[in-house]
């Protein structure tokens, strides 16, 4: 009996020890798994943050580079004043946009015209024989109708695929008119709200960067002086899908979904510097790009015709 009790006691201790080891092992395994999951989540979060920052930087750098093109175009008008169609085309050809500045849909020059000067402007454009000896006899201002002022696309390059924009009055749409006003009054490059480009039938959204040009020799230090001296605008046009295709690498698109949402104009600080906050926090954002969609169709908030 004593031997049996001893054996039973030893078996019980063995079972208890084995159970304790099992429970301890399970606890250690759970702790290690939890720690591993937390480390993996932290690493994924770190990589996501780094990739998101890289994308933001890449888009910003691309647009800053393109803004320099607009500044150089401002210099062209400031140096020689009147520019004809051939001069504009040669200037854009020298820039070699496709190789040096990928992502552009087109570059444009817009003329600011008052109603009393509209007929003279149309006649001038039609009579420009610098590229074609026959001029541009079919040039017309679109959409038709009398307006307080006109901001008309006078030149566009490359012409192929963008000819529908020629003669378009960007200020015919109130959303675009507000964008033009902001650029004219501040002298700064201003990005438009999301637009449907008249030369784009894909259904996707785009946007336009515009920089004002003022008549050479006239003062442009104050808001009123800038408005009085306004000659027009130079602009770079973008299809959002094309711009992002040149910024995002395939590895990033395989690992994460990228969305870009427009939240309106940036709020200026007391020093006049644009902040990262929207001017109107209550405004509804507009989805401009989604890497999972082959083509964007979210255009309900955009008035038509909204873009050029």
PDB file of C-alpha atoms in Angstrom:
ATOM      1  CA  UNK A   1       0.000   0.000   0.000  1.00  0.00           C
ATOM      2  CA  UNK A   2       2.820   2.331   0.869  1.00  0.00           C
ATOM      3  CA  UNK A   3       4.483   1.575  -2.480  1.00  0.00           C
ATOM      4  CA  UNK A   4       1.234   2.262  -4.350  1.00  0.00           C
ATOM      5  CA  UNK A   5       0.755   5.554  -2.523  1.00  0.00           C
ATOM      6  CA  UNK A   6       4.301   6.528  -3.328  1.00  0.00           C
ATOM      7  CA  UNK A   7       3.859   5.694  -7.004  1.00  0.00           C
ATOM      8  CA  UNK A   8       0.540   7.562  -7.085  1.00  0.00           C
ATOM      9  CA  UNK A   9       2.153  10.496  -5.365  1.00  0.00           C
ATOM     10  CA  UNK A  10       4.987  10.544  -7.886  1.00  0.00           C
ATOM     11  CA  UNK A  11       2.557  10.297 -10.805  1.00  0.00           C
ATOM     12  CA  UNK A  12       0.535  13.143  -9.342  1.00  0.00           C
ATOM     13  CA  UNK A  13       3.622  15.278  -8.967  1.00  0.00           C
ATOM     14  CA  UNK A  14       4.647  14.414 -12.523  1.00  0.00           C
ATOM     15  CA  UNK A  15       1.224  15.390 -13.812  1.00  0.00           C
ATOM     16  CA  UNK A  16       1.294  18.615 -11.838  1.00  0.00           C
ATOM     17  CA  UNK A  17       4.775  19.436 -13.072  1.00  0.00           C
ATOM     18  CA  UNK A  18       3.837  18.609 -16.665  1.00  0.00           C
ATOM     19  CA  UNK A  19       0.685  20.698 -16.347  1.00  0.00           C
ATOM     20  CA  UNK A  20       2.667  23.573 -14.896  1.00  0.00           C
ATOM     21  CA  UNK A  21       5.210  23.316 -17.699  1.00  0.00           C
ATOM     22  CA  UNK A  22       2.391  23.181 -20.277  1.00  0.00           C
ATOM     23  CA  UNK A  23       0.630  26.202 -18.829  1.00  0.00           C
ATOM     24  CA  UNK A  24       3.907  28.102 -18.543  1.00  0.00           C
ATOM     25  CA  UNK A  25       4.774  27.157 -22.131  1.00  0.00           C
ATOM     26  CA  UNK A  26       1.400  28.266 -23.382  1.00  0.00           C
ATOM     27  CA  UNK A  27       1.752  31.523 -21.478  1.00  0.00           C
ATOM     28  CA  UNK A  28       5.217  32.143 -22.872  1.00  0.00           C
ATOM     29  CA  UNK A  29       4.012  31.263 -26.393  1.00  0.00           C
ATOM     30  CA  UNK A  30       1.075  33.655 -26.076  1.00  0.00           C
ATOM     31  CA  UNK A  31       3.329  36.393 -24.745  1.00  0.00           C
ATOM     32  CA  UNK A  32       5.847  35.872 -27.535  1.00  0.00           C
ATOM     33  CA  UNK A  33       3.074  35.823 -30.137  1.00  0.00           C
ATOM     34  CA  UNK A  34       1.516  38.982 -28.710  1.00  0.00           C
ATOM     35  CA  UNK A  35       4.908  40.682 -28.640  1.00  0.00           C
ATOM     36  CA  UNK A  36       5.628  39.556 -32.203  1.00  0.00           C
ATOM     37  CA  UNK A  37       2.257  40.820 -33.425  1.00  0.00           C
ATOM     38  CA  UNK A  38       2.830  44.150 -31.727  1.00  0.00           C
ATOM     39  CA  UNK A  39       6.304  44.414 -33.200  1.00  0.00           C
ATOM     40  CA  UNK A  40       4.959  43.475 -36.643  1.00  0.00           C
ATOM     41  CA  UNK A  41       2.122  46.027 -36.335  1.00  0.00           C
ATOM     42  CA  UNK A  42       4.569  48.704 -35.206  1.00  0.00           C
ATOM     43  CA  UNK A  43       6.875  47.891 -38.120  1.00  0.00           C
ATOM     44  CA  UNK A  44       3.978  47.994 -40.577  1.00  0.00           C
ATOM     45  CA  UNK A  45       2.826  51.300 -39.113  1.00  0.00           C
ATOM     46  CA  UNK A  46       6.351  52.672 -39.389  1.00  0.00           C
ATOM     47  CA  UNK A  47       6.680  51.536 -42.989  1.00  0.00           C
ATOM     48  CA  UNK A  48       3.223  52.897 -43.823  1.00  0.00           C
ATOM     49  CA  UNK A  49       4.127  56.257 -42.298  1.00  0.00           C
ATOM     50  CA  UNK A  50       7.402  56.328 -44.208  1.00  0.00           C
ATOM     51  CA  UNK A  51       5.710  55.400 -47.508  1.00  0.00           C
ATOM     52  CA  UNK A  52       2.973  57.994 -46.970  1.00  0.00           C
ATOM     53  CA  UNK A  53       5.585  60.652 -46.226  1.00  0.00           C
ATOM     54  CA  UNK A  54       7.543  59.634 -49.340  1.00  0.00           C
ATOM     55  CA  UNK A  55       4.419  59.947 -51.513  1.00  0.00           C
ATOM     56  CA  UNK A  56       3.571  63.362 -50.057  1.00  0.00           C
ATOM     57  CA  UNK A  57       7.126  64.539 -50.629  1.00  0.00           C
ATOM     58  CA  UNK A  58       7.236  63.161 -54.190  1.00  0.00           C
ATOM     59  CA  UNK A  59       3.967  64.864 -55.177  1.00  0.00           C
ATOM     60  CA  UNK A  60       5.073  68.126 -53.563  1.00  0.00           C
ATOM     61  CA  UNK A  61       8.462  68.058 -55.270  1.00  0.00           C
ATOM     62  CA  UNK A  62       6.874  67.283 -58.644  1.00  0.00           C
ATOM     63  CA  UNK A  63       4.484  70.223 -58.346  1.00  0.00           C
ATOM     64  CA  UNK A  64       7.206  72.577 -57.093  1.00  0.00           C
ATOM     65  CA  UNK A  65       9.304  71.661 -60.112  1.00  0.00           C
ATOM     66  CA  UNK A  66       6.370  72.296 -62.410  1.00  0.00           C
ATOM     67  CA  UNK A  67       5.669  75.616 -60.681  1.00  0.00           C
ATOM     68  CA  UNK A  68       9.173  76.699 -61.689  1.00  0.00           C
ATOM     69  CA  UNK A  69       8.107  76.233 -65.321  1.00  0.00           C
ATOM     70  CA  UNK A  70       5.272  78.693 -64.763  1.00  0.00           C
ATOM     71  CA  UNK A  71       7.692  81.167 -63.199  1.00  0.00           C
ATOM     72  CA  UNK A  72       9.924  80.869 -66.254  1.00  0.00           C
ATOM     73  CA  UNK A  73       6.897  81.524 -68.481  1.00  0.00           C
ATOM     74  CA  UNK A  74       6.109  84.610 -66.425  1.00  0.00           C
ATOM     75  CA  UNK A  75       9.661  85.723 -67.155  1.00  0.00           C
ATOM     76  CA  UNK A  76       9.094  85.206 -70.879  1.00  0.00           C
ATOM     77  CA  UNK A  77       6.144  87.606 -70.891  1.00  0.00           C
ATOM     78  CA  UNK A  78       7.875  90.075 -68.578  1.00  0.00           C
ATOM     79  CA  UNK A  79      10.907  90.243 -70.865  1.00  0.00           C
ATOM     80  CA  UNK A  80       9.322  90.532 -74.316  1.00  0.00           C
ATOM     81  CA  UNK A  81       5.731  91.568 -73.632  1.00  0.00           C
ATOM     82  CA  UNK A  82       3.629  90.353 -76.536  1.00  0.00           C
ATOM     83  CA  UNK A  83       4.155  86.676 -77.450  1.00  0.00           C
ATOM     84  CA  UNK A  84       2.895  85.136 -80.684  1.00  0.00           C
ATOM     85  CA  UNK A  85       1.924  81.543 -81.322  1.00  0.00           C
ATOM     86  CA  UNK A  86       5.268  80.521 -82.825  1.00  0.00           C
ATOM     87  CA  UNK A  87       7.261  82.018 -79.947  1.00  0.00           C
ATOM     88  CA  UNK A  88       5.085  80.213 -77.414  1.00  0.00           C
ATOM     89  CA  UNK A  89       5.484  76.917 -79.263  1.00  0.00           C
ATOM     90  CA  UNK A  90       9.270  77.266 -79.548  1.00  0.00           C
ATOM     91  CA  UNK A  91       9.553  78.107 -75.875  1.00  0.00           C
ATOM     92  CA  UNK A  92       7.575  75.009 -74.855  1.00  0.00           C
ATOM     93  CA  UNK A  93       9.590  72.842 -77.256  1.00  0.00           C
ATOM     94  CA  UNK A  94      12.822  73.979 -75.605  1.00  0.00           C
ATOM     95  CA  UNK A  95      11.488  72.992 -72.185  1.00  0.00           C
ATOM     96  CA  UNK A  96      11.301  69.357 -73.384  1.00  0.00           C
ATOM     97  CA  UNK A  97       8.383  68.652 -71.079  1.00  0.00           C
ATOM     98  CA  UNK A  98       7.972  64.919 -71.705  1.00  0.00           C
ATOM     99  CA  UNK A  99      11.547  64.167 -70.632  1.00  0.00           C
ATOM    100  CA  UNK A 100      12.330  66.845 -68.055  1.00  0.00           C
ATOM    101  CA  UNK A 101       8.898  67.481 -66.541  1.00  0.00           C
ATOM    102  CA  UNK A 102       6.704  64.362 -66.839  1.00  0.00           C
ATOM    103  CA  UNK A 103       3.099  64.607 -65.719  1.00  0.00           C
ATOM    104  CA  UNK A 104       1.922  67.645 -67.694  1.00  0.00           C
ATOM    105  CA  UNK A 105      -1.244  67.413 -69.762  1.00  0.00           C
ATOM    106  CA  UNK A 106      -0.622  70.822 -71.350  1.00  0.00           C
ATOM    107  CA  UNK A 107       0.781  74.308 -70.873  1.00  0.00           C
ATOM    108  CA  UNK A 108      -1.403  77.286 -71.684  1.00  0.00           C
ATOM    109  CA  UNK A 109      -1.440  81.051 -71.916  1.00  0.00           C
ATOM    110  CA  UNK A 110      -4.694  82.859 -71.146  1.00  0.00           C
ATOM    111  CA  UNK A 111      -5.521  86.450 -72.097  1.00  0.00           C
ATOM    112  CA  UNK A 112      -7.548  88.670 -69.774  1.00  0.00           C
ATOM    113  CA  UNK A 113      -9.981  90.556 -72.018  1.00  0.00           C
ATOM    114  CA  UNK A 114     -12.670  93.158 -71.332  1.00  0.00           C
ATOM    115  CA  UNK A 115     -15.927  93.091 -73.354  1.00  0.00           C
ATOM    116  CA  UNK A 116     -15.003  96.205 -75.353  1.00  0.00           C
ATOM    117  CA  UNK A 117     -11.736  94.556 -76.454  1.00  0.00           C
ATOM    118  CA  UNK A 118     -13.148  91.098 -77.215  1.00  0.00           C
ATOM    119  CA  UNK A 119     -13.618  91.581 -80.973  1.00  0.00           C
ATOM    120  CA  UNK A 120     -10.115  93.020 -81.348  1.00  0.00           C
ATOM    121  CA  UNK A 121      -8.656  90.079 -79.413  1.00  0.00           C
ATOM    122  CA  UNK A 122     -10.447  87.505 -81.578  1.00  0.00           C
ATOM    123  CA  UNK A 123      -9.262  89.285 -84.721  1.00  0.00           C
ATOM    124  CA  UNK A 124      -5.681  89.309 -83.407  1.00  0.00           C
ATOM    125  CA  UNK A 125      -5.668  85.574 -82.690  1.00  0.00           C
ATOM    126  CA  UNK A 126      -7.270  84.737 -86.034  1.00  0.00           C
ATOM    127  CA  UNK A 127      -4.688  86.875 -87.807  1.00  0.00           C
ATOM    128  CA  UNK A 128      -1.652  85.273 -86.106  1.00  0.00           C
ATOM    129  CA  UNK A 129       0.220  83.744 -89.047  1.00  0.00           C
ATOM    130  CA  UNK A 130       3.417  82.919 -87.170  1.00  0.00           C
ATOM    131  CA  UNK A 131       2.709  79.154 -87.322  1.00  0.00           C
ATOM    132  CA  UNK A 132       0.158  78.816 -90.107  1.00  0.00           C
ATOM    133  CA  UNK A 133       0.169  81.202 -93.073  1.00  0.00           C
ATOM    134  CA  UNK A 134      -3.626  81.052 -93.065  1.00  0.00           C
ATOM    135  CA  UNK A 135      -3.870  82.087 -89.425  1.00  0.00           C
ATOM    136  CA  UNK A 136      -6.620  80.628 -87.240  1.00  0.00           C
ATOM    137  CA  UNK A 137      -9.827  81.752 -88.971  1.00  0.00           C
ATOM    138  CA  UNK A 138     -12.022  79.370 -86.954  1.00  0.00           C
ATOM    139  CA  UNK A 139     -10.914  80.672 -83.552  1.00  0.00           C
ATOM    140  CA  UNK A 140     -13.922  81.525 -81.362  1.00  0.00           C
ATOM    141  CA  UNK A 141     -14.517  82.208 -77.686  1.00  0.00           C
ATOM    142  CA  UNK A 142     -16.435  79.498 -75.832  1.00  0.00           C
ATOM    143  CA  UNK A 143     -18.908  79.284 -74.232  1.00  0.00           C
ATOM    144  CA  UNK A 144     -20.759  82.096 -76.013  1.00  0.00           C
ATOM    145  CA  UNK A 145     -22.355  84.936 -74.087  1.00  0.00           C
ATOM    146  CA  UNK A 146     -21.479  88.320 -72.650  1.00  0.00           C
ATOM    147  CA  UNK A 147     -19.553  88.407 -69.373  1.00  0.00           C
ATOM    148  CA  UNK A 148     -17.986  91.120 -67.227  1.00  0.00           C
ATOM    149  CA  UNK A 149     -14.490  89.917 -68.224  1.00  0.00           C
ATOM    150  CA  UNK A 150     -13.001  87.035 -70.177  1.00  0.00           C
ATOM    151  CA  UNK A 151      -9.961  84.849 -69.449  1.00  0.00           C
ATOM    152  CA  UNK A 152      -9.471  83.033 -72.723  1.00  0.00           C
ATOM    153  CA  UNK A 153      -7.023  80.266 -73.637  1.00  0.00           C
ATOM    154  CA  UNK A 154      -4.927  81.933 -76.339  1.00  0.00           C
ATOM    155  CA  UNK A 155      -2.156  79.330 -76.674  1.00  0.00           C
ATOM    156  CA  UNK A 156      -1.951  75.671 -75.702  1.00  0.00           C
ATOM    157  CA  UNK A 157       0.883  73.194 -76.204  1.00  0.00           C
ATOM    158  CA  UNK A 158       1.049  70.464 -77.147  1.00  0.00           C
ATOM    159  CA  UNK A 159      -1.840  71.309 -79.445  1.00  0.00           C
ATOM    160  CA  UNK A 160      -2.563  67.696 -80.329  1.00  0.00           C
ATOM    161  CA  UNK A 161      -5.102  66.311 -77.902  1.00  0.00           C
ATOM    162  CA  UNK A 162      -5.637  69.716 -76.287  1.00  0.00           C
ATOM    163  CA  UNK A 163      -7.139  71.682 -79.167  1.00  0.00           C
ATOM    164  CA  UNK A 164     -10.577  71.644 -77.493  1.00  0.00           C
ATOM    165  CA  UNK A 165      -9.198  74.006 -74.844  1.00  0.00           C
ATOM    166  CA  UNK A 166      -8.257  76.712 -77.370  1.00  0.00           C
ATOM    167  CA  UNK A 167     -10.640  79.661 -77.072  1.00  0.00           C
ATOM    168  CA  UNK A 168     -12.157  78.419 -73.807  1.00  0.00           C
ATOM    169  CA  UNK A 169     -13.053  81.156 -71.312  1.00  0.00           C
ATOM    170  CA  UNK A 170     -11.942  79.762 -67.969  1.00  0.00           C
ATOM    171  CA  UNK A 171     -13.850  82.456 -66.104  1.00  0.00           C
ATOM    172  CA  UNK A 172     -17.199  81.324 -67.520  1.00  0.00           C
ATOM    173  CA  UNK A 173     -17.468  79.013 -64.521  1.00  0.00           C
ATOM    174  CA  UNK A 174     -17.777  80.707 -61.108  1.00  0.00           C
ATOM    175  CA  UNK A 175     -15.523  78.162 -59.396  1.00  0.00           C
ATOM    176  CA  UNK A 176     -12.776  78.828 -61.921  1.00  0.00           C
ATOM    177  CA  UNK A 177     -13.395  82.574 -61.807  1.00  0.00           C
ATOM    178  CA  UNK A 178     -12.695  82.551 -58.077  1.00  0.00           C
ATOM    179  CA  UNK A 179      -9.414  80.716 -58.697  1.00  0.00           C
ATOM    180  CA  UNK A 180      -8.429  83.306 -61.326  1.00  0.00           C
ATOM    181  CA  UNK A 181      -9.292  86.149 -58.969  1.00  0.00           C
ATOM    182  CA  UNK A 182      -7.115  84.723 -56.193  1.00  0.00           C
ATOM    183  CA  UNK A 183      -4.121  84.441 -58.525  1.00  0.00           C
ATOM    184  CA  UNK A 184      -4.608  87.907 -60.011  1.00  0.00           C
ATOM    185  CA  UNK A 185      -4.997  89.646 -56.654  1.00  0.00           C
ATOM    186  CA  UNK A 186      -2.139  87.901 -54.841  1.00  0.00           C
ATOM    187  CA  UNK A 187       0.362  87.455 -57.669  1.00  0.00           C
ATOM    188  CA  UNK A 188       0.808  83.846 -56.561  1.00  0.00           C
ATOM    189  CA  UNK A 189       0.486  80.513 -58.306  1.00  0.00           C
ATOM    190  CA  UNK A 190      -2.942  79.127 -57.434  1.00  0.00           C
ATOM    191  CA  UNK A 191      -4.218  75.578 -57.898  1.00  0.00           C
ATOM    192  CA  UNK A 192      -7.813  75.205 -58.980  1.00  0.00           C
ATOM    193  CA  UNK A 193     -10.391  72.997 -57.308  1.00  0.00           C
ATOM    194  CA  UNK A 194     -10.878  69.609 -59.014  1.00  0.00           C
ATOM    195  CA  UNK A 195     -12.062  70.045 -62.601  1.00  0.00           C
ATOM    196  CA  UNK A 196     -13.273  68.011 -65.545  1.00  0.00           C
ATOM    197  CA  UNK A 197     -10.962  68.987 -68.362  1.00  0.00           C
ATOM    198  CA  UNK A 198     -12.710  69.914 -71.600  1.00  0.00           C
ATOM    199  CA  UNK A 199     -10.014  68.077 -73.585  1.00  0.00           C
ATOM    200  CA  UNK A 200     -10.308  64.891 -71.500  1.00  0.00           C
ATOM    201  CA  UNK A 201     -13.063  62.364 -72.193  1.00  0.00           C
ATOM    202  CA  UNK A 202     -11.845  59.720 -69.733  1.00  0.00           C
ATOM    203  CA  UNK A 203     -14.110  60.918 -66.924  1.00  0.00           C
ATOM    204  CA  UNK A 204     -11.267  61.424 -64.458  1.00  0.00           C
ATOM    205  CA  UNK A 205     -10.544  64.568 -62.504  1.00  0.00           C
ATOM    206  CA  UNK A 206      -7.735  67.018 -62.987  1.00  0.00           C
ATOM    207  CA  UNK A 207      -6.566  70.381 -61.770  1.00  0.00           C
ATOM    208  CA  UNK A 208      -4.771  73.443 -63.101  1.00  0.00           C
ATOM    209  CA  UNK A 209      -1.940  75.558 -61.720  1.00  0.00           C
ATOM    210  CA  UNK A 210      -2.174  79.185 -62.825  1.00  0.00           C
ATOM    211  CA  UNK A 211       0.243  82.082 -62.420  1.00  0.00           C
ATOM    212  CA  UNK A 212      -0.712  85.669 -63.299  1.00  0.00           C
ATOM    213  CA  UNK A 213       1.156  87.728 -65.866  1.00  0.00           C
ATOM    214  CA  UNK A 214       1.086  91.518 -65.723  1.00  0.00           C
ATOM    215  CA  UNK A 215       1.739  94.107 -68.390  1.00  0.00           C
ATOM    216  CA  UNK A 216       5.425  94.975 -68.523  1.00  0.00           C
ATOM    217  CA  UNK A 217       6.315  98.305 -66.970  1.00  0.00           C
ATOM    218  CA  UNK A 218       3.151  98.676 -64.890  1.00  0.00           C
ATOM    219  CA  UNK A 219       3.309  98.599 -61.068  1.00  0.00           C
ATOM    220  CA  UNK A 220       2.052  95.409 -59.416  1.00  0.00           C
ATOM    221  CA  UNK A 221       2.906  95.846 -55.740  1.00  0.00           C
ATOM    222  CA  UNK A 222      -0.626  96.189 -54.336  1.00  0.00           C
ATOM    223  CA  UNK A 223      -3.826  94.255 -54.963  1.00  0.00           C
ATOM    224  CA  UNK A 224      -5.429  97.107 -56.894  1.00  0.00           C
ATOM    225  CA  UNK A 225      -2.293  97.606 -58.989  1.00  0.00           C
ATOM    226  CA  UNK A 226      -2.117  93.901 -59.818  1.00  0.00           C
ATOM    227  CA  UNK A 227      -5.761  93.803 -60.898  1.00  0.00           C
ATOM    228  CA  UNK A 228      -5.283  96.914 -63.060  1.00  0.00           C
ATOM    229  CA  UNK A 229      -2.098  95.562 -64.683  1.00  0.00           C
ATOM    230  CA  UNK A 230      -3.394  92.025 -65.313  1.00  0.00           C
ATOM    231  CA  UNK A 231      -2.618  90.774 -68.804  1.00  0.00           C
ATOM    232  CA  UNK A 232      -3.562  87.160 -68.329  1.00  0.00           C
ATOM    233  CA  UNK A 233      -2.256  83.891 -66.935  1.00  0.00           C
ATOM    234  CA  UNK A 234       0.083  81.036 -67.723  1.00  0.00           C
ATOM    235  CA  UNK A 235      -1.137  77.621 -66.702  1.00  0.00           C
ATOM    236  CA  UNK A 236      -0.134  73.989 -66.389  1.00  0.00           C
ATOM    237  CA  UNK A 237      -2.876  71.397 -66.775  1.00  0.00           C
ATOM    238  CA  UNK A 238      -2.914  67.977 -65.129  1.00  0.00           C
ATOM    239  CA  UNK A 239      -4.915  64.798 -65.267  1.00  0.00           C
ATOM    240  CA  UNK A 240      -4.631  63.398 -61.763  1.00  0.00           C
ATOM    241  CA  UNK A 241      -4.236  59.781 -62.889  1.00  0.00           C
ATOM    242  CA  UNK A 242      -1.358  60.700 -65.209  1.00  0.00           C
ATOM    243  CA  UNK A 243       0.375  62.807 -62.577  1.00  0.00           C
ATOM    244  CA  UNK A 244       0.234  60.052 -59.959  1.00  0.00           C
ATOM    245  CA  UNK A 245       1.333  57.399 -62.440  1.00  0.00           C
ATOM    246  CA  UNK A 246       4.602  59.264 -62.752  1.00  0.00           C
ATOM    247  CA  UNK A 247       5.029  59.617 -58.984  1.00  0.00           C
ATOM    248  CA  UNK A 248       4.061  56.224 -57.511  1.00  0.00           C
ATOM    249  CA  UNK A 249       6.248  53.170 -57.980  1.00  0.00           C
ATOM    250  CA  UNK A 250       4.745  49.678 -58.499  1.00  0.00           C
ATOM    251  CA  UNK A 251       6.049  48.424 -55.130  1.00  0.00           C
ATOM    252  CA  UNK A 252       4.073  51.073 -53.281  1.00  0.00           C
ATOM    253  CA  UNK A 253       0.884  50.302 -55.190  1.00  0.00           C
ATOM    254  CA  UNK A 254       1.243  46.598 -54.391  1.00  0.00           C
ATOM    255  CA  UNK A 255       1.499  47.262 -50.667  1.00  0.00           C
ATOM    256  CA  UNK A 256      -0.947  50.074 -50.020  1.00  0.00           C
ATOM    257  CA  UNK A 257      -4.011  51.871 -51.320  1.00  0.00           C
ATOM    258  CA  UNK A 258      -3.430  55.528 -52.111  1.00  0.00           C
ATOM    259  CA  UNK A 259      -6.178  58.127 -52.086  1.00  0.00           C
ATOM    260  CA  UNK A 260      -5.844  61.861 -52.627  1.00  0.00           C
ATOM    261  CA  UNK A 261      -8.659  64.084 -51.375  1.00  0.00           C
ATOM    262  CA  UNK A 262      -8.980  67.772 -52.181  1.00  0.00           C
ATOM    263  CA  UNK A 263     -10.130  69.794 -49.151  1.00  0.00           C
ATOM    264  CA  UNK A 264     -10.211  73.206 -50.802  1.00  0.00           C
ATOM    265  CA  UNK A 265      -7.910  76.200 -50.605  1.00  0.00           C
ATOM    266  CA  UNK A 266      -5.319  76.325 -47.855  1.00  0.00           C
ATOM    267  CA  UNK A 267      -5.800  78.716 -44.958  1.00  0.00           C
ATOM    268  CA  UNK A 268      -3.183  81.500 -44.887  1.00  0.00           C
ATOM    269  CA  UNK A 269      -1.347  82.309 -41.679  1.00  0.00           C
ATOM    270  CA  UNK A 270      -1.103  85.818 -40.238  1.00  0.00           C
ATOM    271  CA  UNK A 271       2.122  86.216 -42.246  1.00  0.00           C
ATOM    272  CA  UNK A 272       0.371  85.300 -45.487  1.00  0.00           C
ATOM    273  CA  UNK A 273       2.011  81.860 -45.722  1.00  0.00           C
ATOM    274  CA  UNK A 274      -0.230  78.979 -46.769  1.00  0.00           C
ATOM    275  CA  UNK A 275      -0.811  76.537 -43.914  1.00  0.00           C
ATOM    276  CA  UNK A 276      -1.700  72.879 -44.075  1.00  0.00           C
ATOM    277  CA  UNK A 277      -5.247  73.571 -42.881  1.00  0.00           C
ATOM    278  CA  UNK A 278      -8.235  74.101 -45.186  1.00  0.00           C
ATOM    279  CA  UNK A 279      -9.675  77.583 -45.519  1.00  0.00           C
ATOM    280  CA  UNK A 280     -13.150  76.144 -44.927  1.00  0.00           C
ATOM    281  CA  UNK A 281     -12.963  73.212 -42.457  1.00  0.00           C
ATOM    282  CA  UNK A 282     -16.630  72.358 -43.088  1.00  0.00           C
ATOM    283  CA  UNK A 283     -16.162  71.914 -46.844  1.00  0.00           C
ATOM    284  CA  UNK A 284     -16.730  68.403 -48.189  1.00  0.00           C
ATOM    285  CA  UNK A 285     -13.580  66.843 -49.609  1.00  0.00           C
ATOM    286  CA  UNK A 286     -13.468  65.548 -53.172  1.00  0.00           C
ATOM    287  CA  UNK A 287     -11.762  62.266 -54.017  1.00  0.00           C
ATOM    288  CA  UNK A 288      -9.337  63.047 -56.820  1.00  0.00           C
ATOM    289  CA  UNK A 289      -7.357  59.817 -56.988  1.00  0.00           C
ATOM    290  CA  UNK A 290      -7.826  56.226 -55.861  1.00  0.00           C
ATOM    291  CA  UNK A 291      -5.124  53.735 -56.750  1.00  0.00           C
ATOM    292  CA  UNK A 292      -7.640  50.866 -56.776  1.00  0.00           C
ATOM    293  CA  UNK A 293      -9.815  52.463 -59.444  1.00  0.00           C
ATOM    294  CA  UNK A 294      -8.768  52.377 -63.065  1.00  0.00           C
ATOM    295  CA  UNK A 295     -10.764  55.508 -63.794  1.00  0.00           C
ATOM    296  CA  UNK A 296     -12.313  58.084 -61.491  1.00  0.00           C
ATOM    297  CA  UNK A 297     -15.973  58.987 -61.764  1.00  0.00           C
ATOM    298  CA  UNK A 298     -16.586  60.983 -58.572  1.00  0.00           C
ATOM    299  CA  UNK A 299     -17.447  64.290 -60.184  1.00  0.00           C
ATOM    300  CA  UNK A 300     -20.805  65.101 -58.585  1.00  0.00           C
ATOM    301  CA  UNK A 301     -19.476  68.113 -56.707  1.00  0.00           C
ATOM    302  CA  UNK A 302     -17.897  69.681 -59.766  1.00  0.00           C
ATOM    303  CA  UNK A 303     -19.954  72.180 -61.724  1.00  0.00           C
ATOM    304  CA  UNK A 304     -19.738  71.920 -65.512  1.00  0.00           C
ATOM    305  CA  UNK A 305     -18.020  73.248 -67.526  1.00  0.00           C
ATOM    306  CA  UNK A 306     -15.405  73.513 -64.782  1.00  0.00           C
ATOM    307  CA  UNK A 307     -12.020  73.160 -66.376  1.00  0.00           C
ATOM    308  CA  UNK A 308      -9.836  73.643 -69.370  1.00  0.00           C
TER     309      UNK A 308
END
